[in-house]
Amino acid sequence: MKWTRIRIKTITDAEDIIISELYDLGLEGAQIEDKIPLTAWEKEQMFVDIPPQPQEDDGIAYLSFFVEEDSDIDIKQMIADVKESLAQIRTWCDIGEGSITVDETEDLDWINNWKQYFHQFYIDDLLVIPSWEEVKAEDDGKMVLHIDPGTAFGTGMHETTQLCIRQLKKYITPDTKLLDVGTGSGILAILSIMFGADSAVGTDLDPCAVEAVKENMESNHIPEDKFTMMIGNIITDKEVQDKVGYECYDIVVANILADVLVPLTPVIVHQMKKGGIYITSGIINDKEQTVRDAVTAAGLEIVEVTYQGEWVSITAKRP
């Protein structure tokens, strides 16, 4: 299988902004190349052997987005849309050169290539471990999440996922019925059940999430009747909304980008019980106020805002 690669030359300070904005065009899963030195934590958690840093950080970054050759995307139109989007971003943000190159690349074994980078790590007292590693003797008795990187995001490494996990631990009870919007690999719903929730429902747009969720449920011994998976757009599809159900969830969690949370929030409030908790993340810090406004406009009361790195989590309650 061949892929078209759209590669953008920019600056490191603009990486997250460009990735967030191009998400709206349908470009996801950016590959980032820069010379920012890894922190000690990253070296320990992500790599087996670290090659010497070849050059000092020059502030330059390359963002690559891949489009499958057989997809329905019109590449010429996509490139034109990317150029227009970069031009708009440039009016309010320095993006450096902002040049675009397009080429083709052969299919890569991306999932197996993850094995040289992804190793067990902790989220507070939770151990996250891939299938190709074993739990060490000193970790016996700890809560362990078994999860592998795959076609759907969600290994627990990203700050937004960790923000959501910490909030879930605060609010889950044995009676909790949870809805995970944009469930991906199912990590948040699976952990919610491990934390003691009664049951969970997950929705996602990507059919690949079904298999990822199934595999991760099996790896973590989650009973099939505890976690139900649905594919569809809960924002626009009334059939999906009906299937998910109304006013029946104690917690709704949505680890999605801010631009998706804005239209999602006034819809999802109807799935929440009165007094229900709404946990959001995927919010880059400069879009915090945008999501705050959407949450309050939907009639929800903000009860807590937490931060990690450049990312924000907003927790709200339905009166």
GROMACS .gro file of C-alpha atoms in nm:
model
  319
    1MET     CA    1   0.000   0.000   0.000
    2LYS     CA    2   0.124   0.349  -0.084
    3TRP     CA    3   0.070   0.670   0.107
    4THR     CA    4   0.093   1.035   0.010
    5ARG     CA    5   0.301   1.231   0.258
    6ILE     CA    6   0.230   1.600   0.313
    7ARG     CA    7   0.535   1.746   0.490
    8ILE     CA    8   0.537   2.096   0.639
    9LYS     CA    9   0.849   2.286   0.743
   10THR     CA   10   0.770   2.502   1.044
   11ILE     CA   11   0.908   2.591   1.389
   12THR     CA   12   0.885   2.391   1.710
   13ASP     CA   13   0.669   2.656   1.883
   14ALA     CA   14   0.400   2.612   1.616
   15GLU     CA   15   0.385   2.230   1.611
   16ASP     CA   16   0.078   2.181   1.831
   17ILE     CA   17  -0.107   2.474   1.677
   18ILE     CA   18  -0.066   2.349   1.320
   19ILE     CA   19  -0.153   1.990   1.415
   20SER     CA   20  -0.468   2.111   1.592
   21GLU     CA   21  -0.580   2.330   1.303
   22LEU     CA   22  -0.513   2.069   1.032
   23TYR     CA   23  -0.713   1.813   1.228
   24ASP     CA   24  -1.022   1.997   1.105
   25LEU     CA   25  -0.917   1.922   0.746
   26GLY     CA   26  -0.909   1.549   0.819
   27LEU     CA   27  -0.532   1.520   0.871
   28GLU     CA   28  -0.455   1.322   1.186
   29GLY     CA   29  -0.159   1.146   1.344
   30ALA     CA   30   0.119   1.387   1.259
   31GLN     CA   31   0.478   1.263   1.252
   32ILE     CA   32   0.699   1.524   1.418
   33GLU     CA   33   1.068   1.570   1.339
   34ASP     CA   34   1.268   1.825   1.538
   35LYS     CA   35   1.591   1.860   1.733
   36ILE     CA   36   1.445   1.924   2.074
   37PRO     CA   37   1.655   1.719   2.317
   38LEU     CA   38   1.467   1.447   2.497
   39THR     CA   39   1.416   1.488   2.869
   40ALA     CA   40   1.556   1.227   3.104
   41TRP     CA   41   1.204   1.089   3.156
   42GLU     CA   42   1.144   1.055   2.783
   43LYS     CA   43   1.475   0.879   2.732
   44GLU     CA   44   1.391   0.631   3.007
   45GLN     CA   45   1.034   0.566   2.896
   46MET     CA   46   1.052   0.577   2.517
   47PHE     CA   47   1.386   0.442   2.398
   48VAL     CA   48   1.613   0.145   2.450
   49ASP     CA   49   1.929   0.314   2.320
   50ILE     CA   50   1.954   0.686   2.259
   51PRO     CA   51   2.179   0.797   1.974
   52PRO     CA   52   2.390   1.104   2.049
   53GLN     CA   53   2.217   1.435   1.980
   54PRO     CA   54   2.359   1.520   1.635
   55GLN     CA   55   2.298   1.894   1.649
   56GLU     CA   56   2.170   2.157   1.884
   57ASP     CA   57   1.803   2.250   1.864
   58ASP     CA   58   1.763   2.505   1.584
   59GLY     CA   59   1.390   2.560   1.638
   60ILE     CA   60   1.300   2.397   1.304
   61ALA     CA   61   1.036   2.125   1.288
   62TYR     CA   62   0.888   1.909   1.014
   63LEU     CA   63   0.531   1.781   1.041
   64SER     CA   64   0.432   1.490   0.816
   65PHE     CA   65   0.075   1.378   0.751
   66PHE     CA   66  -0.003   1.058   0.562
   67VAL     CA   67  -0.302   0.999   0.333
   68GLU     CA   68  -0.375   0.647   0.207
   69GLU     CA   69  -0.356   0.621  -0.172
   70ASP     CA   70  -0.696   0.450  -0.197
   71SER     CA   71  -0.876   0.698   0.029
   72ASP     CA   72  -1.155   0.925  -0.091
   73ILE     CA   73  -0.949   1.236  -0.016
   74ASP     CA   74  -0.876   1.464  -0.312
   75ILE     CA   75  -0.503   1.524  -0.260
   76LYS     CA   76  -0.487   1.836  -0.478
   77GLN     CA   77  -0.777   1.992  -0.288
   78MET     CA   78  -0.627   1.883   0.043
   79ILE     CA   79  -0.296   2.051  -0.040
   80ALA     CA   80  -0.481   2.368  -0.138
   81ASP     CA   81  -0.673   2.357   0.191
   82VAL     CA   82  -0.351   2.306   0.388
   83LYS     CA   83  -0.191   2.607   0.217
   84GLU     CA   84  -0.494   2.820   0.296
   85SER     CA   85  -0.499   2.704   0.658
   86LEU     CA   86  -0.128   2.781   0.702
   87ALA     CA   87  -0.180   3.125   0.553
   88GLN     CA   88  -0.458   3.193   0.805
   89ILE     CA   89  -0.247   3.070   1.097
   90ARG     CA   90   0.039   3.291   0.981
   91THR     CA   91  -0.178   3.601   1.033
   92TRP     CA   92  -0.175   3.549   1.409
   93CYS     CA   93   0.115   3.311   1.477
   94ASP     CA   94   0.476   3.273   1.364
   95ILE     CA   95   0.502   2.942   1.176
   96GLY     CA   96   0.845   2.994   1.026
   97GLU     CA   97   0.893   2.898   0.661
   98GLY     CA   98   0.562   2.714   0.637
   99SER     CA   99   0.663   2.540   0.312
  100ILE     CA  100   0.493   2.221   0.192
  101THR     CA  101   0.639   1.920   0.010
  102VAL     CA  102   0.441   1.624  -0.118
  103ASP     CA  103   0.577   1.278  -0.199
  104GLU     CA  104   0.481   0.910  -0.191
  105THR     CA  105   0.600   0.651   0.057
  106GLU     CA  106   0.560   0.276   0.074
  107ASP     CA  107   0.358   0.114   0.350
  108LEU     CA  108   0.544   0.092   0.679
  109ASP     CA  109   0.501  -0.151   0.967
  110TRP     CA  110   0.419   0.138   1.200
  111ILE     CA  111   0.261  -0.072   1.471
  112ASN     CA  112   0.555  -0.311   1.512
  113ASN     CA  113   0.803  -0.025   1.482
  114TRP     CA  114   0.649   0.116   1.802
  115LYS     CA  115   0.811  -0.170   1.995
  116GLN     CA  116   1.152  -0.005   1.989
  117TYR     CA  117   1.007   0.311   2.146
  118PHE     CA  118   0.718   0.212   2.372
  119HIS     CA  119   0.806   0.068   2.712
  120GLN     CA  120   0.629   0.035   3.046
  121PHE     CA  121   0.577   0.355   3.241
  122TYR     CA  122   0.381   0.493   3.534
  123ILE     CA  123   0.087   0.732   3.554
  124ASP     CA  124   0.111   0.811   3.925
  125ASP     CA  125   0.065   0.466   4.085
  126LEU     CA  126  -0.073   0.299   3.769
  127LEU     CA  127   0.167   0.084   3.566
  128VAL     CA  128   0.108   0.088   3.189
  129ILE     CA  129   0.278  -0.200   3.009
  130PRO     CA  130   0.280  -0.337   2.652
  131SER     CA  131   0.229  -0.706   2.571
  132TRP     CA  132   0.594  -0.766   2.485
  133GLU     CA  133   0.715  -0.675   2.835
  134GLU     CA  134   0.663  -0.844   3.171
  135VAL     CA  135   0.565  -0.696   3.505
  136LYS     CA  136   0.870  -0.670   3.726
  137ALA     CA  137   0.877  -0.834   4.068
  138GLU     CA  138   0.882  -0.497   4.243
  139ASP     CA  139   0.553  -0.405   4.070
  140ASP     CA  140   0.357  -0.704   4.198
  141GLY     CA  141   0.033  -0.586   4.357
  142LYS     CA  142   0.014  -0.260   4.159
  143MET     CA  143  -0.276  -0.181   3.928
  144VAL     CA  144  -0.156  -0.268   3.578
  145LEU     CA  145  -0.299  -0.158   3.244
  146HIS     CA  146  -0.193  -0.381   2.956
  147ILE     CA  147  -0.209  -0.187   2.631
  148ASP     CA  148  -0.030  -0.183   2.297
  149PRO     CA  149   0.007   0.108   2.055
  150GLY     CA  150  -0.211   0.057   1.749
  151THR     CA  151  -0.410   0.226   1.477
  152ALA     CA  152  -0.625   0.405   1.736
  153PHE     CA  153  -0.458   0.650   1.973
  154GLY     CA  154  -0.453   0.607   2.346
  155THR     CA  155  -0.163   0.441   2.528
  156GLY     CA  156  -0.174   0.673   2.828
  157MET     CA  157   0.149   0.851   2.744
  158HIS     CA  158  -0.008   1.176   2.631
  159GLU     CA  159  -0.072   1.451   2.884
  160THR     CA  160  -0.440   1.479   2.789
  161THR     CA  161  -0.502   1.110   2.861
  162GLN     CA  162  -0.329   1.138   3.197
  163LEU     CA  163  -0.535   1.443   3.289
  164CYS     CA  164  -0.854   1.248   3.218
  165ILE     CA  165  -0.735   0.943   3.412
  166ARG     CA  166  -0.672   1.149   3.724
  167GLN     CA  167  -1.017   1.308   3.704
  168LEU     CA  168  -1.187   0.973   3.650
  169LYS     CA  169  -1.023   0.834   3.964
  170LYS     CA  170  -1.175   1.122   4.162
  171TYR     CA  171  -1.534   1.076   4.048
  172ILE     CA  172  -1.591   0.706   3.973
  173THR     CA  173  -1.806   0.507   4.214
  174PRO     CA  174  -1.931   0.146   4.198
  175ASP     CA  175  -2.259   0.279   4.051
  176THR     CA  176  -2.096   0.483   3.774
  177LYS     CA  177  -2.225   0.437   3.420
  178LEU     CA  178  -1.973   0.603   3.191
  179LEU     CA  179  -1.977   0.729   2.832
  180ASP     CA  180  -1.639   0.768   2.658
  181VAL     CA  181  -1.673   0.982   2.344
  182GLY     CA  182  -1.388   0.930   2.099
  183THR     CA  183  -1.282   0.617   2.285
  184GLY     CA  184  -0.999   0.523   2.043
  185SER     CA  185  -0.818   0.230   2.203
  186GLY     CA  186  -1.070   0.229   2.489
  187ILE     CA  187  -0.813   0.318   2.754
  188LEU     CA  188  -1.032   0.558   2.952
  189ALA     CA  189  -1.336   0.331   2.955
  190ILE     CA  190  -1.127   0.025   3.040
  191LEU     CA  191  -0.953   0.205   3.325
  192SER     CA  192  -1.288   0.334   3.451
  193ILE     CA  193  -1.409  -0.024   3.485
  194MET     CA  194  -1.081  -0.120   3.654
  195PHE     CA  195  -1.135   0.174   3.894
  196GLY     CA  196  -1.473   0.021   3.985
  197ALA     CA  197  -1.729   0.171   3.746
  198ASP     CA  198  -2.041  -0.035   3.684
  199SER     CA  199  -2.026  -0.019   3.303
  200ALA     CA  200  -1.907   0.190   3.007
  201VAL     CA  201  -2.011   0.278   2.654
  202GLY     CA  202  -1.757   0.403   2.401
  203THR     CA  203  -1.818   0.581   2.071
  204ASP     CA  204  -1.573   0.655   1.791
  205LEU     CA  205  -1.571   0.758   1.426
  206ASP     CA  206  -1.295   0.516   1.326
  207PRO     CA  207  -1.398   0.152   1.266
  208CYS     CA  208  -1.040   0.051   1.354
  209ALA     CA  209  -1.123   0.139   1.713
  210VAL     CA  210  -1.351  -0.167   1.740
  211GLU     CA  211  -1.066  -0.414   1.708
  212ALA     CA  212  -0.833  -0.204   1.924
  213VAL     CA  213  -1.094  -0.192   2.201
  214LYS     CA  214  -1.161  -0.565   2.174
  215GLU     CA  215  -0.792  -0.651   2.204
  216ASN     CA  216  -0.738  -0.419   2.499
  217MET     CA  217  -1.047  -0.551   2.679
  218GLU     CA  218  -0.913  -0.904   2.643
  219SER     CA  219  -0.565  -0.802   2.760
  220ASN     CA  220  -0.713  -0.646   3.073
  221HIS     CA  221  -0.977  -0.914   3.138
  222ILE     CA  222  -1.272  -0.677   3.097
  223PRO     CA  223  -1.601  -0.873   3.066
  224GLU     CA  224  -1.786  -0.814   2.738
  225ASP     CA  225  -2.101  -0.701   2.920
  226LYS     CA  226  -1.911  -0.421   3.094
  227PHE     CA  227  -1.803  -0.222   2.786
  228THR     CA  228  -2.016  -0.160   2.477
  229MET     CA  229  -1.854  -0.012   2.165
  230MET     CA  230  -2.040   0.194   1.900
  231ILE     CA  231  -1.920   0.350   1.573
  232GLY     CA  232  -2.072   0.676   1.454
  233ASN     CA  233  -2.080   1.052   1.495
  234ILE     CA  234  -2.269   1.129   1.813
  235ILE     CA  235  -2.260   1.502   1.735
  236THR     CA  236  -2.462   1.483   1.414
  237ASP     CA  237  -2.619   1.137   1.397
  238LYS     CA  238  -2.952   1.115   1.580
  239GLU     CA  239  -2.951   0.737   1.545
  240VAL     CA  240  -2.623   0.717   1.737
  241GLN     CA  241  -2.755   0.954   2.002
  242ASP     CA  242  -3.066   0.740   2.045
  243LYS     CA  243  -2.862   0.421   2.067
  244VAL     CA  244  -2.628   0.570   2.327
  245GLY     CA  245  -2.929   0.685   2.530
  246TYR     CA  246  -3.042   0.998   2.713
  247GLU     CA  247  -2.988   1.107   3.073
  248CYS     CA  248  -2.833   0.774   3.168
  249TYR     CA  249  -2.462   0.848   3.232
  250ASP     CA  250  -2.307   0.953   3.560
  251ILE     CA  251  -1.983   1.051   3.383
  252VAL     CA  252  -1.911   1.152   3.025
  253VAL     CA  253  -1.544   1.174   2.932
  254ALA     CA  254  -1.422   1.324   2.605
  255ASN     CA  255  -1.049   1.343   2.532
  256ILE     CA  256  -1.084   1.520   2.198
  257LEU     CA  257  -0.953   1.843   2.046
  258ALA     CA  258  -1.114   2.170   2.152
  259ASP     CA  259  -1.267   2.228   1.809
  260VAL     CA  260  -1.463   1.902   1.849
  261LEU     CA  261  -1.558   1.966   2.211
  262VAL     CA  262  -1.733   2.290   2.117
  263PRO     CA  263  -2.006   2.127   1.900
  264LEU     CA  264  -2.008   1.810   2.113
  265THR     CA  265  -2.088   1.973   2.447
  266PRO     CA  266  -2.443   2.103   2.381
  267VAL     CA  267  -2.531   1.762   2.237
  268ILE     CA  268  -2.373   1.540   2.499
  269VAL     CA  269  -2.535   1.723   2.791
  270HIS     CA  270  -2.854   1.533   2.703
  271GLN     CA  271  -2.679   1.199   2.757
  272MET     CA  272  -2.581   1.300   3.111
  273LYS     CA  273  -2.786   1.238   3.422
  274LYS     CA  274  -2.877   1.542   3.628
  275GLY     CA  275  -2.582   1.590   3.857
  276GLY     CA  276  -2.361   1.405   3.608
  277ILE     CA  277  -1.992   1.485   3.557
  278TYR     CA  278  -1.839   1.594   3.225
  279ILE     CA  279  -1.461   1.543   3.196
  280THR     CA  280  -1.291   1.697   2.891
  281SER     CA  281  -0.936   1.724   2.766
  282GLY     CA  282  -0.745   1.748   2.441
  283ILE     CA  283  -0.753   2.124   2.495
  284ILE     CA  284  -0.438   2.314   2.403
  285ASN     CA  285  -0.392   2.597   2.653
  286ASP     CA  286  -0.476   2.882   2.415
  287LYS     CA  287  -0.820   2.727   2.355
  288GLU     CA  288  -0.911   2.688   2.720
  289GLN     CA  289  -1.148   2.985   2.720
  290THR     CA  290  -1.319   2.861   2.402
  291VAL     CA  291  -1.409   2.533   2.572
  292ARG     CA  292  -1.499   2.706   2.898
  293ASP     CA  293  -1.749   2.919   2.706
  294ALA     CA  294  -1.898   2.616   2.530
  295VAL     CA  295  -1.936   2.430   2.858
  296THR     CA  296  -2.112   2.714   3.040
  297ALA     CA  297  -2.327   2.794   2.735
  298ALA     CA  298  -2.455   2.436   2.748
  299GLY     CA  299  -2.577   2.497   3.104
  300LEU     CA  300  -2.298   2.309   3.281
  301GLU     CA  301  -2.113   2.432   3.588
  302ILE     CA  302  -1.732   2.417   3.576
  303VAL     CA  303  -1.606   2.254   3.895
  304GLU     CA  304  -1.236   2.205   3.825
  305VAL     CA  305  -0.968   2.291   3.569
  306THR     CA  306  -0.637   2.102   3.569
  307TYR     CA  307  -0.321   2.143   3.365
  308GLN     CA  308  -0.027   1.938   3.242
  309GLY     CA  309   0.229   2.084   3.006
  310GLU     CA  310   0.045   2.282   2.737
  311TRP     CA  311  -0.277   2.088   2.789
  312VAL     CA  312  -0.594   2.156   2.986
  313SER     CA  313  -0.869   1.942   3.132
  314ILE     CA  314  -1.204   2.100   3.220
  315THR     CA  315  -1.440   1.912   3.452
  316ALA     CA  316  -1.800   2.028   3.475
  317LYS     CA  317  -2.128   1.919   3.632
  318ARG     CA  318  -2.484   1.915   3.505
  319PRO     CA  319  -2.706   2.088   3.764
   0.00000   0.00000   0.00000
